[in-house]
C-alpha cells in the first residue's frame, strides 16, 4: 500500500500533527492529541486511534489502560495539511482521563472556567494500576 | 475583569494554544488555528474569533479580508488546559480560505485524500485584493 497520503501531511518541526477526535453521531469534540507518522499509520491500518504521547514520549494506543478505545470511522485532513480530524466511536462513552465524556468539560462563564460535564466513572475505577 | 482564567491555560513554549472552531447547530468542525494570549483575550472580549497567524506573525481577526467572521457562542477548555474549543456561528457558512464550509474537506479513502466538500464560493470572489 502506497504511503503517499502520509507524505501529503505537513508535519511539525518535531514530526507531529494535531489530531482532533470527534464522536460520530453526537458530533461532540472529545479531545485533541498528537500523532507522529507511525501513530497515524497504525491508526489507519488498525482502525483504532493511536496517538503520540508527548510526555511519555511513546506511542499511546488510546484505551490501552482504560479500555476507552476509539474506533475510527473517518480520517480527514485540513486545507493546510497540518491538522487531522478523526470521526470515532468512543468505547464506554468516555474519552477523558478524568472519567468524563469529553475532555472539553469546562466552559468559560464570565471570567471563570466552569465544569459543565459530569464524571461518568471515577478515574480510580478506570485505572486499576 | 480578572484575567485569572487566562493564567489557567497551559501555553506552549512559544506562547500559543490550539483553538478548534466547531459550528453551533451543525456540529461540524470547521478549522483549527492558534491563539496567543492577546488573541484569546480579544476573542472573549469582542465575541468574534481572533487567532494568531503563525506565518504572518500577527493577530488575525478571522474574516478581516473575507468577511467570514466567527461569532463565538461558547469557549471551552480541555482537561490539560492546553487546547481551546470555540463554538461559533460561521458568517457566510464558509470557514475555509478555499471557499469551502470546513477546512476538513478531504477524507482518506483507501490510500488517497479525496475532496468530499464543494467549493461554495471561489477564492477569487472572496479575496478581492
XYZ file of C-alpha atoms in Angstrom:
258
model
C 0.000 0.000 0.000
C 1.395 3.337 -1.073
C 2.179 5.805 1.679
C 1.951 8.885 -0.457
C -1.015 10.021 1.644
C 1.336 10.313 4.622
C 3.703 12.491 2.602
C 0.883 14.945 1.979
C 0.756 15.808 5.657
C 2.634 18.875 6.830
C 4.377 17.554 9.923
C 5.569 19.991 12.570
C 9.274 20.559 13.177
C 9.184 17.741 15.728
C 7.380 15.412 13.356
C 3.901 15.663 14.815
C 0.419 16.634 13.684
C -2.526 17.577 15.933
C -5.404 15.100 15.745
C -8.912 16.086 16.812
C -11.275 13.266 17.790
C -14.942 13.943 17.158
C -17.647 11.493 18.128
C -19.731 10.038 15.323
C -23.411 10.573 15.903
C -23.276 13.152 18.672
C -20.717 15.335 16.881
C -19.160 16.106 20.235
C -15.485 17.064 20.095
C -13.899 14.619 22.508
C -10.221 15.527 22.630
C -7.185 16.697 20.756
C -3.898 14.849 20.905
C -0.818 14.489 18.736
C 0.291 11.888 16.230
C 3.595 11.123 14.660
C 3.876 9.325 11.373
C 3.806 5.878 12.932
C 0.788 6.721 15.099
C -1.235 7.833 12.102
C -0.092 4.876 10.067
C -1.156 2.450 12.807
C -4.439 4.298 13.305
C -5.348 3.877 9.665
C -4.045 0.322 9.410
C -5.740 -0.899 12.584
C -8.851 1.266 12.670
C -8.263 2.333 16.265
C -6.822 5.649 17.388
C -3.125 5.628 18.219
C -1.540 8.877 19.382
C 1.956 10.017 20.270
C 2.190 10.857 23.940
C 4.462 13.866 24.225
C 5.065 13.469 27.917
C 5.554 9.716 27.845
C 7.467 10.042 24.562
C 5.973 6.876 23.163
C 3.056 5.624 21.104
C -0.165 5.701 23.059
C -2.808 3.226 21.962
C -5.850 5.105 23.200
C -7.628 2.895 25.718
C -4.615 0.694 26.402
C -5.109 1.144 30.150
C -8.640 2.484 30.398
C -10.303 0.302 27.786
C -11.695 3.507 26.297
C -10.620 2.822 22.751
C -11.649 4.880 19.765
C -12.904 3.084 16.692
C -12.028 5.278 13.727
C -14.777 5.715 11.128
C -13.248 8.549 9.120
C -9.948 10.369 8.819
C -9.994 13.922 7.488
C -7.257 16.417 6.661
C -7.465 20.189 6.628
C -6.604 22.608 3.848
C -3.050 23.219 5.030
C -2.495 19.523 5.625
C -1.366 20.191 9.168
C -4.366 19.075 11.234
C -6.126 15.701 11.202
C -9.748 15.125 12.210
C -10.879 11.674 13.287
C -14.526 10.678 13.409
C -14.693 7.993 16.078
C -16.902 5.739 18.102
C -15.859 6.181 21.708
C -15.800 2.974 23.751
C -17.503 3.399 27.096
C -18.648 6.864 26.107
C -15.641 8.245 27.995
C -12.748 9.939 26.217
C -11.237 11.865 29.113
C -8.870 10.518 31.751
C -10.996 12.354 34.324
C -13.854 9.959 33.533
C -15.858 12.440 31.502
C -17.365 12.063 28.040
C -15.231 14.800 26.526
C -12.001 16.457 27.603
C -13.650 19.828 26.918
C -15.739 19.734 30.067
C -15.016 23.291 31.156
C -16.800 26.295 29.772
C -15.864 29.924 30.228
C -18.629 31.800 32.026
C -17.837 35.434 32.638
C -14.227 35.124 33.797
C -14.341 31.601 35.220
C -13.889 28.125 33.802
C -16.947 26.213 34.964
C -17.182 22.401 34.865
C -20.301 21.597 32.884
C -19.940 17.855 32.325
C -20.315 15.142 34.958
C -17.749 12.480 35.827
C -19.284 9.297 34.453
C -16.787 6.949 36.064
C -14.246 7.716 38.758
C -10.645 7.627 37.489
C -9.791 5.203 40.311
C -12.259 2.742 38.806
C -10.896 3.283 35.279
C -7.207 2.959 36.024
C -6.756 -0.096 38.197
C -2.987 0.088 38.467
C -12.182 41.967 34.958
C -9.820 39.395 36.426
C -7.623 37.541 33.978
C -7.049 34.538 36.140
C -8.874 32.415 33.547
C -6.057 33.176 31.106
C -3.470 32.007 33.622
C -5.187 28.624 33.793
C -4.242 27.911 30.207
C -1.144 25.881 29.519
C 0.529 27.898 26.792
C 3.067 26.228 24.522
C 6.737 27.164 24.677
C 6.060 29.823 22.041
C 3.060 31.184 23.918
C 0.311 29.638 21.824
C -2.657 27.349 22.295
C -4.507 25.426 19.561
C -8.100 26.571 19.091
C -10.665 24.355 17.386
C -13.694 26.062 15.865
C -16.861 23.993 15.788
C -20.059 25.229 14.211
C -23.043 25.657 16.509
C -26.049 23.767 15.223
C -24.371 21.545 12.653
C -21.566 20.458 14.992
C -19.208 20.494 12.039
C -15.555 21.016 12.930
C -14.608 23.992 10.769
C -10.920 24.598 11.405
C -8.110 24.622 13.886
C -5.820 27.601 14.311
C -3.610 29.045 17.024
C -4.124 31.758 19.584
C -1.743 33.700 21.746
C -2.829 35.336 24.952
C -3.942 38.539 23.265
C -5.909 36.697 20.597
C -7.871 34.746 23.179
C -8.400 37.840 25.279
C -9.769 39.758 22.286
C -11.901 36.811 21.226
C -13.597 36.698 24.600
C -13.860 40.462 24.958
C -15.238 41.047 21.466
C -17.185 37.864 20.869
C -15.543 37.235 17.498
C -12.725 34.788 16.819
C -9.242 36.278 16.723
C -6.318 33.958 16.011
C -2.565 34.285 15.869
C -1.314 33.766 12.347
C 1.952 31.892 12.642
C 3.061 32.638 9.111
C 2.042 36.275 9.130
C 3.245 36.588 12.741
C 0.397 38.864 13.694
C -3.118 38.804 15.090
C -5.607 37.571 12.566
C -9.163 38.768 13.023
C -10.927 35.909 11.295
C -12.895 37.342 8.392
C -10.903 40.576 8.207
C -10.447 40.110 4.465
C -13.066 37.526 3.590
C -15.912 38.774 5.757
C -16.212 35.230 7.058
C -16.207 36.143 10.715
C -16.904 33.720 13.513
C -19.338 34.761 16.211
C -18.264 32.950 19.369
C -21.080 31.388 21.387
C -19.001 29.297 23.779
C -15.377 28.890 24.787
C -14.293 25.548 26.242
C -11.024 24.289 27.676
C -9.748 20.732 27.808
C -8.577 18.728 30.811
C -4.903 19.592 30.360
C -5.731 23.234 29.745
C -3.760 23.201 26.522
C -6.492 23.147 23.868
C -9.406 25.556 23.424
C -12.692 24.725 21.710
C -14.849 27.503 20.289
C -18.487 27.008 19.421
C -19.158 29.504 16.663
C -21.631 30.813 14.158
C -19.819 30.966 10.844
C -20.599 34.023 8.732
C -21.345 33.100 5.131
C -21.205 29.420 6.026
C -17.601 29.393 4.802
C -14.682 28.892 7.183
C -12.001 27.819 4.711
C -9.890 30.094 2.532
C -10.576 27.679 -0.322
C -14.232 28.746 -0.192
C -15.466 25.582 1.489
C -17.655 25.227 4.560
C -14.965 23.464 6.586
C -11.198 23.239 6.238
C -11.503 19.474 6.714
C -12.809 18.867 3.221
C -10.557 15.926 2.426
C -11.266 12.400 3.546
C -8.919 9.445 3.434
C -10.341 6.723 1.215
C -8.083 3.705 0.885
C -4.740 5.448 0.431
C -5.939 8.703 -1.102
C -7.167 12.039 0.254
C -10.440 12.638 -1.567
C -12.135 16.041 -1.664
C -15.638 15.493 -0.361
C -16.881 19.057 0.103
C -17.760 21.502 -2.657
C -16.318 24.981 -3.112
C -19.208 27.274 -2.182
C -17.560 30.463 -3.368
C -14.446 30.865 -5.493
C -11.483 32.297 -3.560
C -11.115 34.955 -6.236
C -14.575 36.207 -5.336
C -13.840 36.087 -1.605
C -10.497 37.866 -1.627
C -10.860 40.942 -3.770
C -7.357 42.262 -3.308
